[in-house]
Amino acid sequence: MTEAEVRVGDLHLIGRITGASNTTVLARLGDPDAGPYVVYKPISGERPLWDFPDGTLAGRERAAYVLSGAGGWDLVPPTVLRDGPRGPGMVQAWVGEPGEAESVVHVLRVGSDPTGLIPVLRAEDEDGRPALIAHESAADVRSLAVLDAVINNADRKGAHAFRYDGRLYAVDHGVTFHREDKLRTVLWGWAGDALPDEDVARLAALAGELDSSAALLGDLAVLLTDAEIAALRGRIAHLLRTRRHPEPPDGWPAIPWPPL
């Protein structure tokens, strides 16, 4: 589904997606019985947060999609701001069929094979036995960790990064683009390591786009404040200067809870 297709057609609500902090509704677009699935998050259903201005989460979701495309990551499904049955909000293309996606974050049980995974957190399973939370070591997951550093993602849980038909997707970007360092993620496996050359090239291209593209800046200007855009530029400049993945921040929980 393209961005243009997400913008048109009536939204037919199916039901609320449980477990989400804010109102998140599964819907069909156009045909109520056979239309493509989308996620609808009305602004009216956003829970107030102490550190993010009220009514801004939908715009941040859209901004994450815009940046993911502008930087060449292309990991966020088409995301738009539009009207819906419960008022204006964010509408995002649903990837695949409900329940078919596979998270890139896993629970490692005792004795399981860790090949292809990087442990990041000690935990316990439902029976109190020791376990590890681990994420894939794949190059595209590593690139997602770079994108999260760019957008200052404060809530990269395991369920928010998944594969469908082998391709990686990332969703749920309402708490992003804060001016202060808020990075909170389960993807810490490369903390302090040198950035891949491909992502350095993406960052350099994105820095150039932010300096030269009136269209990109115009899109962001209606979604973020001037200070947030300035902070975005600062994060990119810092990543290009250090050429290293960020380390977990001091004075801020480094991993969201729950992590999955």
mmCIF file of C-alpha atoms in Angstrom:
data_model
loop_
_atom_site.group_PDB
_atom_site.id
_atom_site.type_symbol
_atom_site.label_atom_id
_atom_site.label_comp_id
_atom_site.label_asym_id
_atom_site.label_seq_id
_atom_site.Cartn_x
_atom_site.Cartn_y
_atom_site.Cartn_z
ATOM 1 C CA MET A 1 0.000 0.000 0.000
ATOM 2 C CA THR A 2 1.305 3.448 -0.917
ATOM 3 C CA GLU A 3 1.135 6.680 1.042
ATOM 4 C CA ALA A 4 -1.392 8.039 -1.467
ATOM 5 C CA GLU A 5 -3.635 4.998 -0.988
ATOM 6 C CA VAL A 6 -3.616 5.405 2.806
ATOM 7 C CA ARG A 7 -4.910 8.960 2.382
ATOM 8 C CA VAL A 8 -8.168 8.037 0.617
ATOM 9 C CA GLY A 9 -11.197 5.900 1.475
ATOM 10 C CA ASP A 10 -13.403 5.650 4.537
ATOM 11 C CA LEU A 11 -12.045 4.037 7.680
ATOM 12 C CA HIS A 12 -14.140 1.131 8.973
ATOM 13 C CA LEU A 13 -13.171 0.335 12.552
ATOM 14 C CA ILE A 14 -12.743 -3.310 13.520
ATOM 15 C CA GLY A 15 -11.581 -3.118 17.113
ATOM 16 C CA ARG A 16 -9.101 -1.630 19.531
ATOM 17 C CA ILE A 17 -5.635 -3.166 19.684
ATOM 18 C CA THR A 18 -5.073 -4.113 23.320
ATOM 19 C CA GLY A 19 -1.858 -3.399 25.174
ATOM 20 C CA ALA A 20 -1.284 -0.001 23.585
ATOM 21 C CA SER A 21 -0.927 3.021 25.875
ATOM 22 C CA ASN A 22 -2.931 5.230 23.526
ATOM 23 C CA THR A 23 -6.088 4.468 21.574
ATOM 24 C CA THR A 24 -4.960 2.234 18.699
ATOM 25 C CA VAL A 25 -7.592 0.808 16.379
ATOM 26 C CA LEU A 26 -7.392 -1.802 13.648
ATOM 27 C CA ALA A 27 -9.472 -0.718 10.664
ATOM 28 C CA ARG A 28 -10.162 -1.502 7.029
ATOM 29 C CA LEU A 29 -9.755 1.125 4.370
ATOM 30 C CA GLY A 30 -12.471 1.566 1.761
ATOM 31 C CA ASP A 31 -14.308 -1.763 1.616
ATOM 32 C CA PRO A 32 -15.504 -2.692 5.144
ATOM 33 C CA ASP A 33 -15.190 -6.414 4.394
ATOM 34 C CA ALA A 34 -12.188 -6.707 2.102
ATOM 35 C CA GLY A 35 -10.320 -3.386 2.227
ATOM 36 C CA PRO A 36 -6.669 -3.338 3.302
ATOM 37 C CA TYR A 37 -5.923 -3.205 7.012
ATOM 38 C CA VAL A 38 -4.620 0.007 8.560
ATOM 39 C CA VAL A 39 -3.848 1.249 12.069
ATOM 40 C CA TYR A 40 -5.717 4.355 13.205
ATOM 41 C CA LYS A 41 -4.563 6.375 16.221
ATOM 42 C CA PRO A 42 -6.875 9.347 16.841
ATOM 43 C CA ILE A 43 -5.292 12.366 18.491
ATOM 44 C CA SER A 44 -8.250 12.443 20.887
ATOM 45 C CA GLY A 45 -7.074 9.065 22.257
ATOM 46 C CA GLU A 46 -3.535 10.158 23.074
ATOM 47 C CA ARG A 47 -2.701 9.800 26.762
ATOM 48 C CA PRO A 48 -1.105 12.954 28.224
ATOM 49 C CA LEU A 49 2.627 12.604 28.909
ATOM 50 C CA TRP A 50 4.749 14.691 31.248
ATOM 51 C CA ASP A 51 7.554 15.213 28.732
ATOM 52 C CA PHE A 52 5.785 15.448 25.350
ATOM 53 C CA PRO A 53 3.276 18.175 24.414
ATOM 54 C CA ASP A 54 -0.335 17.009 24.266
ATOM 55 C CA GLY A 55 -1.719 16.120 20.867
ATOM 56 C CA THR A 56 1.659 15.727 19.137
ATOM 57 C CA LEU A 57 2.178 11.960 19.017
ATOM 58 C CA ALA A 58 0.402 11.412 15.691
ATOM 59 C CA GLY A 59 2.578 14.045 14.044
ATOM 60 C CA ARG A 60 5.706 12.366 15.407
ATOM 61 C CA GLU A 61 4.578 9.073 13.869
ATOM 62 C CA ARG A 62 4.298 10.812 10.515
ATOM 63 C CA ALA A 63 7.696 12.506 10.995
ATOM 64 C CA ALA A 64 9.351 9.121 11.648
ATOM 65 C CA TYR A 65 7.966 7.839 8.348
ATOM 66 C CA VAL A 66 9.180 10.947 6.527
ATOM 67 C CA LEU A 67 12.707 10.648 7.996
ATOM 68 C CA SER A 68 12.892 6.911 7.375
ATOM 69 C CA GLY A 69 12.204 7.552 3.699
ATOM 70 C CA ALA A 70 14.360 10.660 3.356
ATOM 71 C CA GLY A 71 17.368 8.874 4.859
ATOM 72 C CA GLY A 72 16.954 5.769 2.728
ATOM 73 C CA TRP A 73 16.064 3.401 5.565
ATOM 74 C CA ASP A 74 12.483 2.825 4.328
ATOM 75 C CA LEU A 75 11.562 0.821 7.435
ATOM 76 C CA VAL A 76 8.372 2.594 8.514
ATOM 77 C CA PRO A 77 5.129 1.672 6.687
ATOM 78 C CA PRO A 78 3.292 4.511 4.882
ATOM 79 C CA THR A 79 1.973 6.847 7.585
ATOM 80 C CA VAL A 80 -0.272 9.889 7.116
ATOM 81 C CA LEU A 81 -2.300 12.367 9.116
ATOM 82 C CA ARG A 82 -5.982 12.350 8.157
ATOM 83 C CA ASP A 83 -9.524 12.401 9.495
ATOM 84 C CA GLY A 84 -11.245 9.323 10.851
ATOM 85 C CA PRO A 85 -14.393 8.274 12.737
ATOM 86 C CA ARG A 86 -12.915 9.542 16.027
ATOM 87 C CA GLY A 87 -11.406 12.701 14.595
ATOM 88 C CA PRO A 88 -8.040 13.500 13.040
ATOM 89 C CA GLY A 89 -5.135 11.208 13.758
ATOM 90 C CA MET A 90 -2.433 8.987 12.399
ATOM 91 C CA VAL A 91 -3.269 6.270 9.871
ATOM 92 C CA GLN A 92 -0.600 3.730 8.947
ATOM 93 C CA ALA A 93 -0.623 0.836 6.501
ATOM 94 C CA TRP A 94 -0.831 -2.515 8.265
ATOM 95 C CA VAL A 95 1.852 -4.931 7.135
ATOM 96 C CA GLY A 96 0.578 -8.401 6.225
ATOM 97 C CA GLU A 97 -2.257 -10.074 8.098
ATOM 98 C CA PRO A 98 -2.893 -9.558 11.832
ATOM 99 C CA GLY A 99 -0.828 -11.986 13.902
ATOM 100 C CA GLU A 100 1.593 -13.000 11.137
ATOM 101 C CA ALA A 101 4.556 -10.713 11.861
ATOM 102 C CA GLU A 102 7.646 -12.049 13.689
ATOM 103 C CA SER A 103 9.494 -9.832 16.159
ATOM 104 C CA VAL A 104 13.266 -9.423 15.781
ATOM 105 C CA VAL A 105 13.535 -9.522 19.596
ATOM 106 C CA HIS A 106 13.409 -12.920 21.291
ATOM 107 C CA VAL A 107 13.483 -14.554 24.706
ATOM 108 C CA LEU A 108 16.395 -16.983 24.983
ATOM 109 C CA ARG A 109 15.568 -19.906 27.236
ATOM 110 C CA VAL A 110 18.294 -21.834 29.030
ATOM 111 C CA GLY A 111 20.009 -24.127 26.541
ATOM 112 C CA SER A 112 18.553 -22.461 23.427
ATOM 113 C CA ASP A 113 20.696 -21.680 20.382
ATOM 114 C CA PRO A 114 21.860 -18.010 20.408
ATOM 115 C CA THR A 115 23.128 -18.038 16.810
ATOM 116 C CA GLY A 116 22.250 -14.798 15.036
ATOM 117 C CA LEU A 117 21.118 -13.085 18.255
ATOM 118 C CA ILE A 118 22.721 -10.534 20.593
ATOM 119 C CA PRO A 119 21.646 -10.728 24.275
ATOM 120 C CA VAL A 120 20.914 -7.323 25.841
ATOM 121 C CA LEU A 121 18.963 -7.982 29.055
ATOM 122 C CA ARG A 122 18.814 -10.653 31.741
ATOM 123 C CA ALA A 123 15.270 -11.748 32.586
ATOM 124 C CA GLU A 124 13.147 -14.572 33.948
ATOM 125 C CA ASP A 125 10.595 -16.665 32.095
ATOM 126 C CA GLU A 126 7.030 -17.287 33.267
ATOM 127 C CA ASP A 127 8.291 -20.038 35.602
ATOM 128 C CA GLY A 128 10.981 -17.870 37.191
ATOM 129 C CA ARG A 129 13.828 -19.540 35.300
ATOM 130 C CA PRO A 130 16.709 -17.373 33.999
ATOM 131 C CA ALA A 131 16.394 -16.119 30.456
ATOM 132 C CA LEU A 132 17.839 -13.472 28.184
ATOM 133 C CA ILE A 133 16.199 -10.879 25.966
ATOM 134 C CA ALA A 134 18.107 -10.821 22.678
ATOM 135 C CA HIS A 135 17.705 -9.162 19.297
ATOM 136 C CA GLU A 136 18.769 -10.214 15.832
ATOM 137 C CA SER A 137 22.289 -9.324 14.737
ATOM 138 C CA ALA A 138 21.211 -8.702 11.121
ATOM 139 C CA ALA A 139 22.457 -5.641 9.235
ATOM 140 C CA ASP A 140 18.962 -4.211 8.724
ATOM 141 C CA VAL A 141 18.247 -4.382 12.474
ATOM 142 C CA ARG A 142 21.518 -2.550 13.049
ATOM 143 C CA SER A 143 20.401 0.141 10.610
ATOM 144 C CA LEU A 144 17.139 0.440 12.541
ATOM 145 C CA ALA A 145 19.194 1.116 15.673
ATOM 146 C CA VAL A 146 20.813 4.014 13.789
ATOM 147 C CA LEU A 147 17.426 5.358 12.677
ATOM 148 C CA ASP A 148 16.212 5.191 16.285
ATOM 149 C CA ALA A 149 19.203 7.271 17.358
ATOM 150 C CA VAL A 150 18.361 9.839 14.670
ATOM 151 C CA ILE A 151 14.705 10.189 15.663
ATOM 152 C CA ASN A 152 15.496 9.857 19.395
ATOM 153 C CA ASN A 153 13.088 6.968 19.883
ATOM 154 C CA ALA A 154 12.043 6.679 23.523
ATOM 155 C CA ASP A 155 10.125 3.410 23.139
ATOM 156 C CA ARG A 156 11.686 0.787 20.843
ATOM 157 C CA LYS A 157 10.076 -2.364 22.227
ATOM 158 C CA GLY A 158 10.447 -5.776 20.636
ATOM 159 C CA ALA A 159 6.914 -5.763 19.261
ATOM 160 C CA HIS A 160 7.651 -2.547 17.387
ATOM 161 C CA ALA A 161 10.280 -4.114 15.089
ATOM 162 C CA PHE A 162 9.270 -7.178 13.099
ATOM 163 C CA ARG A 163 9.647 -9.109 9.872
ATOM 164 C CA TYR A 164 7.014 -9.966 7.328
ATOM 165 C CA ASP A 165 8.007 -12.039 4.303
ATOM 166 C CA GLY A 166 11.592 -11.538 5.413
ATOM 167 C CA ARG A 167 11.507 -7.734 5.287
ATOM 168 C CA LEU A 168 12.063 -5.613 8.390
ATOM 169 C CA TYR A 169 9.454 -3.041 9.465
ATOM 170 C CA ALA A 170 9.349 -0.606 12.378
ATOM 171 C CA VAL A 171 6.207 0.925 13.913
ATOM 172 C CA ASP A 172 4.938 2.895 16.916
ATOM 173 C CA HIS A 173 6.924 6.131 16.846
ATOM 174 C CA GLY A 174 4.749 8.467 18.898
ATOM 175 C CA VAL A 175 7.435 9.300 21.467
ATOM 176 C CA THR A 176 10.238 10.464 19.201
ATOM 177 C CA PHE A 177 12.046 13.688 18.233
ATOM 178 C CA HIS A 178 12.291 15.098 21.744
ATOM 179 C CA ARG A 179 14.862 17.886 22.122
ATOM 180 C CA GLU A 180 16.498 16.085 25.059
ATOM 181 C CA ASP A 181 18.218 12.713 24.848
ATOM 182 C CA LYS A 182 15.440 10.161 25.357
ATOM 183 C CA LEU A 183 16.777 7.111 23.512
ATOM 184 C CA ARG A 184 15.259 3.997 25.081
ATOM 185 C CA THR A 185 15.472 0.776 23.119
ATOM 186 C CA VAL A 186 16.034 -2.969 23.207
ATOM 187 C CA LEU A 187 18.514 -2.645 20.313
ATOM 188 C CA TRP A 188 21.655 -1.913 22.343
ATOM 189 C CA GLY A 189 23.693 -4.777 20.896
ATOM 190 C CA TRP A 190 26.064 -2.459 19.021
ATOM 191 C CA ALA A 191 26.455 0.261 21.682
ATOM 192 C CA GLY A 192 29.780 2.033 21.193
ATOM 193 C CA ASP A 193 30.645 0.125 18.012
ATOM 194 C CA ALA A 194 31.646 1.875 14.804
ATOM 195 C CA LEU A 195 28.717 2.678 12.508
ATOM 196 C CA PRO A 196 28.470 0.678 9.275
ATOM 197 C CA ASP A 197 29.661 2.589 6.203
ATOM 198 C CA GLU A 198 26.202 2.295 4.644
ATOM 199 C CA ASP A 199 24.603 4.101 7.573
ATOM 200 C CA VAL A 200 27.288 6.779 7.626
ATOM 201 C CA ALA A 201 26.411 7.436 3.987
ATOM 202 C CA ARG A 202 22.712 7.585 4.869
ATOM 203 C CA LEU A 203 23.396 10.066 7.661
ATOM 204 C CA ALA A 204 25.516 12.281 5.400
ATOM 205 C CA ALA A 205 22.824 12.256 2.710
ATOM 206 C CA LEU A 206 20.126 13.062 5.262
ATOM 207 C CA ALA A 207 22.176 15.941 6.665
ATOM 208 C CA GLY A 208 22.416 17.317 3.154
ATOM 209 C CA GLU A 209 18.686 16.912 2.618
ATOM 210 C CA LEU A 210 17.933 18.827 5.799
ATOM 211 C CA ASP A 211 20.171 21.650 4.562
ATOM 212 C CA SER A 212 18.890 21.776 0.986
ATOM 213 C CA SER A 213 15.429 20.252 0.599
ATOM 214 C CA ALA A 214 12.630 22.762 1.044
ATOM 215 C CA ALA A 215 10.123 19.927 0.628
ATOM 216 C CA LEU A 216 11.586 17.873 3.477
ATOM 217 C CA LEU A 217 11.832 20.863 5.791
ATOM 218 C CA GLY A 218 8.302 21.878 4.859
ATOM 219 C CA ASP A 219 7.001 18.440 5.798
ATOM 220 C CA LEU A 220 8.828 18.472 9.121
ATOM 221 C CA ALA A 221 7.873 22.070 9.955
ATOM 222 C CA VAL A 222 4.193 21.133 10.313
ATOM 223 C CA LEU A 223 5.024 18.092 12.456
ATOM 224 C CA LEU A 224 7.819 19.266 14.764
ATOM 225 C CA THR A 225 8.926 22.493 16.424
ATOM 226 C CA ASP A 226 11.941 24.493 15.252
ATOM 227 C CA ALA A 227 13.796 23.397 18.382
ATOM 228 C CA GLU A 228 13.039 19.729 17.683
ATOM 229 C CA ILE A 229 14.289 20.072 14.108
ATOM 230 C CA ALA A 230 17.443 21.776 15.375
ATOM 231 C CA ALA A 231 17.953 18.890 17.843
ATOM 232 C CA LEU A 232 17.450 16.414 14.982
ATOM 233 C CA ARG A 233 20.220 18.123 13.034
ATOM 234 C CA GLY A 234 22.406 18.014 16.151
ATOM 235 C CA ARG A 235 21.928 14.265 16.618
ATOM 236 C CA ILE A 236 22.849 13.576 12.997
ATOM 237 C CA ALA A 237 25.923 15.799 13.260
ATOM 238 C CA HIS A 238 26.984 13.994 16.453
ATOM 239 C CA LEU A 239 26.609 10.577 14.822
ATOM 240 C CA LEU A 240 28.651 11.713 11.828
ATOM 241 C CA ARG A 241 31.326 13.154 14.098
ATOM 242 C CA THR A 242 31.709 10.091 16.320
ATOM 243 C CA ARG A 243 30.757 7.474 13.704
ATOM 244 C CA ARG A 244 29.694 5.231 16.555
ATOM 245 C CA HIS A 245 26.453 3.808 17.870
ATOM 246 C CA PRO A 246 25.248 5.668 20.982
ATOM 247 C CA GLU A 247 25.897 4.309 24.462
ATOM 248 C CA PRO A 248 22.994 3.899 26.930
ATOM 249 C CA PRO A 249 22.228 7.321 28.452
ATOM 250 C CA ASP A 250 22.857 8.278 32.064
ATOM 251 C CA GLY A 251 19.894 9.325 34.192
ATOM 252 C CA TRP A 252 17.305 7.804 31.861
ATOM 253 C CA PRO A 253 16.023 4.182 31.658
ATOM 254 C CA ALA A 254 17.908 2.677 28.728
ATOM 255 C CA ILE A 255 15.432 -0.132 27.981
ATOM 256 C CA PRO A 256 11.637 0.291 27.761
ATOM 257 C CA TRP A 257 9.387 -1.773 30.001
ATOM 258 C CA PRO A 258 8.074 -4.196 29.114
ATOM 259 C CA PRO A 259 10.853 -4.787 26.568
ATOM 260 C CA LEU A 260 8.788 -7.045 24.300
#
